[in-house]
Amino acid sequence: ILMGQGYYGEALERFDTALVRLEDQPGDPRMGRIWLGRAEALLRLGRASEAHEAARQAEAHTGAEAAALRSHGEAYLLERKAGAAVDAFRRLTGLQPDEAAPWRELGAALRLAGDLTGAEDALRRALAPDNEFVAARVDLAEVLLQAGSEEEADAGCEAALDGLRDLLESARSR
């Protein structure tokens, strides 16, 4: 709940308290989820190097390679280590080829690396399973604009705005 409300520092404190309480129970299945939560809180706080360690611990406790790769990749993006981020997200898309989010993250890493063609391809792959993925549409429009495709970027922004309007309308009707 705290993470969803943006209270990352408070959430981190709760994760740390939980780890202390469970330190004498190393096989407890909750440990992996706690470490993953800790990694996410650290990422939101901009503490990339600590997030790497939390991701390693999470993987050690759960074997959840995909979740750990996502945390490592996001930490590399924070550290502006484009090559390492690209490697992490390429591995993640190999594990989850039908999921939209890893492709969007790979697009961000490739854009950071200066590979606009690769970023465009990855973002289009993000839209394949979820054509209404507004964040991926915005990212794609930015890449297209950066690459000099203004008309296509404008159309992408319009599609993203339409998607946002649809989300807002859906939320209002609930």
Short mmCIF file of C-alpha atoms in Angstrom, two decimals:
data_model
loop_
_atom_site.label_atom_id
_atom_site.label_comp_id
_atom_site.label_asym_id
_atom_site.label_seq_id
_atom_site.Cartn_x
_atom_site.Cartn_y
_atom_site.Cartn_z
CA ILE A 1 0.00 0.00 0.00
CA LEU A 2 2.78 2.42 0.90
CA MET A 3 4.57 1.83 -2.41
CA GLY A 4 1.37 2.48 -4.37
CA GLN A 5 0.94 5.78 -2.58
CA GLY A 6 4.50 6.91 -3.21
CA TYR A 7 5.80 6.45 0.34
CA TYR A 8 8.95 4.65 -0.72
CA GLY A 9 11.05 5.54 2.32
CA GLU A 10 8.38 4.26 4.69
CA ALA A 11 7.95 1.12 2.59
CA LEU A 12 11.70 0.53 2.69
CA GLU A 13 11.63 0.76 6.48
CA ARG A 14 8.85 -1.84 6.59
CA PHE A 15 10.78 -4.19 4.27
CA ASP A 16 13.87 -3.82 6.45
CA THR A 17 11.85 -4.55 9.61
CA ALA A 18 10.40 -7.65 7.98
CA LEU A 19 13.87 -8.87 6.98
CA VAL A 20 15.09 -8.48 10.56
CA ARG A 21 12.09 -10.42 11.86
CA LEU A 22 12.69 -13.25 9.39
CA GLU A 23 16.49 -13.37 9.55
CA ASP A 24 16.41 -16.54 11.69
CA GLN A 25 14.09 -18.21 9.14
CA PRO A 26 16.23 -18.26 5.96
CA GLY A 27 13.93 -20.65 4.09
CA ASP A 28 10.80 -18.57 4.64
CA PRO A 29 9.06 -18.12 1.27
CA ARG A 30 8.24 -14.49 2.09
CA MET A 31 11.92 -13.53 2.00
CA GLY A 32 12.09 -13.34 -1.79
CA ARG A 33 9.01 -11.10 -2.04
CA ILE A 34 10.39 -8.86 0.70
CA TRP A 35 13.74 -8.52 -1.09
CA LEU A 36 11.95 -7.72 -4.38
CA GLY A 37 9.86 -5.08 -2.64
CA ARG A 38 13.00 -3.67 -1.07
CA ALA A 39 14.67 -3.51 -4.50
CA GLU A 40 11.69 -1.65 -5.97
CA ALA A 41 11.62 0.84 -3.08
CA LEU A 42 15.34 1.46 -3.47
CA LEU A 43 14.91 2.04 -7.20
CA ARG A 44 12.13 4.55 -6.62
CA LEU A 45 14.41 6.32 -4.15
CA GLY A 46 17.22 6.43 -6.74
CA ARG A 47 19.51 4.08 -4.80
CA ALA A 48 20.62 1.86 -7.67
CA SER A 49 23.64 0.13 -6.13
CA GLU A 50 21.61 -1.02 -3.12
CA ALA A 51 18.82 -2.15 -5.46
CA HIS A 52 21.30 -4.45 -7.23
CA GLU A 53 22.08 -6.19 -3.95
CA ALA A 54 18.39 -6.52 -3.06
CA ALA A 55 17.70 -8.02 -6.50
CA ARG A 56 20.53 -10.54 -6.00
CA GLN A 57 19.08 -11.50 -2.63
CA ALA A 58 15.58 -11.82 -4.10
CA GLU A 59 16.81 -14.14 -6.81
CA ALA A 60 18.79 -16.20 -4.30
CA HIS A 61 15.66 -16.66 -2.17
CA THR A 62 13.15 -17.27 -4.95
CA GLY A 63 14.98 -18.16 -8.13
CA ALA A 64 12.85 -15.43 -9.75
CA GLU A 65 15.32 -14.54 -12.47
CA ALA A 66 12.88 -12.35 -14.42
CA ALA A 67 12.02 -10.12 -11.45
CA ALA A 68 15.70 -9.78 -10.54
CA LEU A 69 16.63 -8.92 -14.14
CA ARG A 70 13.96 -6.21 -14.20
CA SER A 71 15.37 -4.69 -10.99
CA HIS A 72 18.95 -4.90 -12.27
CA GLY A 73 17.95 -3.36 -15.60
CA GLU A 74 16.13 -0.48 -13.93
CA ALA A 75 19.13 0.09 -11.66
CA TYR A 76 21.45 0.17 -14.67
CA LEU A 77 19.16 2.75 -16.30
CA LEU A 78 19.38 4.89 -13.16
CA GLU A 79 23.16 4.56 -13.25
CA ARG A 80 23.08 5.42 -16.98
CA LYS A 81 24.91 2.17 -17.80
CA ALA A 82 23.28 1.63 -21.17
CA GLY A 83 25.15 -1.52 -22.20
CA ALA A 84 24.41 -3.34 -18.96
CA ALA A 85 20.75 -2.23 -19.11
CA VAL A 86 20.43 -3.47 -22.69
CA ASP A 87 21.94 -6.83 -21.70
CA ALA A 88 19.58 -7.21 -18.72
CA PHE A 89 16.47 -6.31 -20.70
CA ARG A 90 17.46 -8.48 -23.68
CA ARG A 91 17.70 -11.42 -21.28
CA LEU A 92 14.35 -10.42 -19.75
CA THR A 93 12.60 -10.27 -23.14
CA GLY A 94 14.01 -13.74 -23.81
CA LEU A 95 12.33 -14.98 -20.63
CA GLN A 96 9.09 -13.04 -21.22
CA PRO A 97 8.79 -12.54 -24.99
CA ASP A 98 5.01 -12.09 -24.91
CA GLU A 99 4.97 -9.45 -22.16
CA ALA A 100 4.83 -5.77 -23.12
CA ALA A 101 6.73 -4.20 -20.19
CA PRO A 102 10.13 -5.85 -20.81
CA TRP A 103 10.06 -4.65 -24.42
CA ARG A 104 9.32 -1.09 -23.29
CA GLU A 105 12.22 -1.29 -20.83
CA LEU A 106 14.50 -2.62 -23.57
CA GLY A 107 13.41 0.32 -25.71
CA ALA A 108 14.45 2.74 -22.97
CA ALA A 109 17.83 1.04 -22.63
CA LEU A 110 18.46 1.05 -26.39
CA ARG A 111 17.48 4.73 -26.58
CA LEU A 112 19.96 5.49 -23.79
CA ALA A 113 22.59 3.58 -25.78
CA GLY A 114 21.83 5.75 -28.81
CA ASP A 115 20.28 2.93 -30.87
CA LEU A 116 17.09 4.66 -32.02
CA THR A 117 16.26 1.98 -34.60
CA GLY A 118 16.57 -0.74 -31.96
CA ALA A 119 14.54 1.35 -29.50
CA GLU A 120 11.79 1.83 -32.09
CA ASP A 121 11.70 -1.91 -32.82
CA ALA A 122 11.54 -2.79 -29.11
CA LEU A 123 8.76 -0.27 -28.46
CA ARG A 124 6.76 -1.61 -31.39
CA ARG A 125 7.17 -5.07 -29.85
CA ALA A 126 5.84 -3.64 -26.57
CA LEU A 127 2.71 -2.54 -28.42
CA ALA A 128 2.19 -5.94 -30.09
CA PRO A 129 0.66 -7.67 -27.04
CA ASP A 130 -0.92 -4.47 -25.71
CA ASN A 131 -1.76 -1.91 -28.37
CA GLU A 132 -3.26 0.33 -25.68
CA PHE A 133 0.00 0.54 -23.67
CA VAL A 134 0.01 4.33 -23.32
CA ALA A 135 3.49 4.65 -21.82
CA ALA A 136 5.00 2.63 -24.69
CA ARG A 137 3.12 4.83 -27.19
CA VAL A 138 4.58 7.97 -25.60
CA ASP A 139 8.07 6.47 -25.56
CA LEU A 140 7.75 5.45 -29.21
CA ALA A 141 6.60 8.94 -30.17
CA GLU A 142 9.64 10.42 -28.40
CA VAL A 143 12.00 8.03 -30.20
CA LEU A 144 10.36 8.79 -33.55
CA LEU A 145 10.65 12.52 -32.92
CA GLN A 146 14.30 12.12 -31.93
CA ALA A 147 14.85 10.11 -35.14
CA GLY A 148 13.27 12.88 -37.22
CA SER A 149 9.95 11.19 -38.04
CA GLU A 150 7.77 14.11 -36.95
CA GLU A 151 4.53 13.06 -38.66
CA GLU A 152 4.63 9.56 -37.25
CA ALA A 153 5.60 10.95 -33.83
CA ASP A 154 2.59 13.30 -33.93
CA ALA A 155 0.29 10.41 -34.80
CA GLY A 156 1.80 8.40 -31.94
CA CYS A 157 1.17 11.25 -29.50
CA GLU A 158 -2.44 11.51 -30.68
CA ALA A 159 -2.87 7.75 -30.17
CA ALA A 160 -1.37 8.06 -26.68
CA LEU A 161 -3.73 10.92 -25.85
CA ASP A 162 -6.67 8.86 -27.09
CA GLY A 163 -5.50 6.02 -24.86
CA LEU A 164 -5.31 8.35 -21.87
CA ARG A 165 -8.80 9.67 -22.60
CA ASP A 166 -10.08 6.08 -22.74
CA LEU A 167 -8.42 5.27 -19.40
CA LEU A 168 -9.90 8.38 -17.81
CA GLU A 169 -13.35 7.60 -19.15
CA SER A 170 -13.10 4.03 -17.90
CA ALA A 171 -12.06 5.24 -14.45
CA ARG A 172 -14.95 7.71 -14.34
CA SER A 173 -17.49 5.05 -15.23
CA ARG A 174 -16.56 2.81 -12.31
#
